[in-house]
Amino acid sequence: MRVLLASTSGNGHFRPLLPFARALTRAGHEIACAAPVEATSMVEREGMQHLPFDGVPGDHPDRLAVLQSMPTLPPHEARVLFCSTVFGRLNTSFALPGARAAVEAFGPDLVLHESAELSVRIAAEAAGVPQVAVSPTLTNPVFVTSAASGIAELRAGLGLAPDASGAQMLGAPTVSAFPASFDHPEAVEHDVHRFRDPALQLVEARGDLVYVTLGSEAHSFPFFREVLREAVAGALVAGLPVVVSTGADVGDDVLAGLEGDVRVEPWVDQSQVLAQSRVVVCHGGSGSTLGALAVGVPLVIVPLFADQPDNADRVTATGTGSRVDPGPDLAARVGSAVRELAAAKPSGSQRIAAEIAALPPVDEAVSWLEAMAVRR
């Protein structure tokens, strides 16, 4: 069969598609990937045919207005605004013409889209092509309902039911690498199928590092540098060696003057660093969160936007770490959480790691995806 993958331009959104892409290729199926123009090198580096569509300009006034207002809003309101306006209305409206062209040109039997890429999803729905969402994060009702409201008019323009409440999207087939007990309790009743990413390390971490990362996408936000500096300062309080991944576009001058055993890199092999870590301090991005959970390393999450507050809440609810929100005395609060978790691993870390290890391998998803395509 022909499977069209679809992703936004973010590495953290694209990478969760790769295990399924590789499994489908091993099974003899043909794949291509629709993604924004700026993702060309990322897609082609994986040897995939790239079908480009437009992305929203970084300086678009509506996007800038959302980013500027987010720090002033309560976390839930900021998340709803970002998901409905950026992931929903803006990204999808700019991408939709190219997304429709990609569906028509490739003629897929199935669309496998990461859950934040909605233009190819609705273009496929309008063309009668089955769609499966790959959730790079938790199967998140807040994201779905917020994003659905942002694309209601675009759906109507394609002759589709608006689905402004997100009911149809929420019940759509989804695959996830997160275990059920970590997911939103209200989401596990939906059509979610869970598979293990073979790239995840499953050996329990044994080391004394504190690994600090705010991911590869947050560096464009105005509050990034201050939060990173405070997070690293807090991590150093525990007296353990600290490894910091800043991202490629951030100079190490952001940490100038901090004293202690700290190594700063633009990029690290996360699996290697996690295997040597005692605590991870991160923003709650799904890649760093899932990687730490898989090796049983406790997390201190400093959530910034999007799905990160949800990941932070689930970390505290499952006994796998702590949530420390940005704000006054951030370094002191991060330091206290790191010291506590370094001294005694929380009860849920080993349990969640075992649940991830027990998930079926991603190759077992292929027969189910084949069956989904037959529904056409």
Coordinates of N, CA and C in Angstrom, one line a residue, residues 14 17-18 78 83 103-104 115-116 129 134 139 167 186 193 231 269 286 317 319 338 352:
F14 N 8.2 15.2 14.1 CA 8.6 14.3 13.0 C 9.1 13.0 13.5
L17 N 7.1 9.7 14.0 CA 6.7 9.0 12.8 C 7.7 8.0 12.3
L18 N 8.9 8.1 12.6 CA 10.0 7.3 12.0 C 9.9 5.8 12.3
A78 N -3.3 29.7 28.2 CA -2.2 29.8 27.2 C -2.2 28.6 26.3
C83 N -2.9 26.1 20.9 CA -3.4 25.0 20.2 C -4.4 25.4 19.1
V103 N -1.9 15.0 -1.2 CA -2.8 13.8 -1.2 C -3.2 13.4 -2.6
E104 N -3.5 14.4 -3.5 CA -3.9 14.1 -4.8 C -2.7 13.5 -5.6
S115 N -0.1 14.1 15.4 CA -1.4 14.6 15.8 C -1.6 16.1 15.7
A116 N -0.5 16.8 15.6 CA -0.6 18.3 15.5 C -0.6 18.8 14.1
V129 N -9.8 9.2 2.2 CA -8.6 8.4 2.6 C -8.6 8.2 4.1
V134 N -0.5 9.8 14.8 CA 0.6 9.3 15.6 C 0.8 10.4 16.7
T139 N -2.2 11.3 24.6 CA -3.4 11.5 23.8 C -4.3 12.5 24.5
A167 N -15.2 16.1 18.9 CA -15.6 14.8 19.2 C -15.1 13.7 18.2
E186 N -8.9 10.1 31.1 CA -10.1 10.2 30.2 C -9.8 9.9 28.8
H193 N -3.9 2.9 20.3 CA -3.1 1.6 20.2 C -1.7 2.0 20.5
A231 N 17.1 27.0 35.3 CA 17.1 25.6 35.4 C 18.4 24.9 35.7
D269 N 23.6 12.9 22.3 CA 22.9 11.7 22.1 C 22.1 11.4 23.3
S286 N 7.8 15.7 24.8 CA 7.5 14.3 24.9 C 8.7 13.4 24.6
A317 N 1.4 12.8 39.0 CA 0.4 11.9 39.3 C 0.8 10.4 39.4
G319 N 4.0 9.5 40.1 CA 5.1 9.3 41.0 C 6.4 9.1 40.3
V338 N 15.6 18.7 42.5 CA 16.6 17.8 42.1 C 17.3 17.1 43.3
I352 N 6.6 2.5 35.6 CA 6.4 3.0 34.3 C 7.4 2.5 33.3

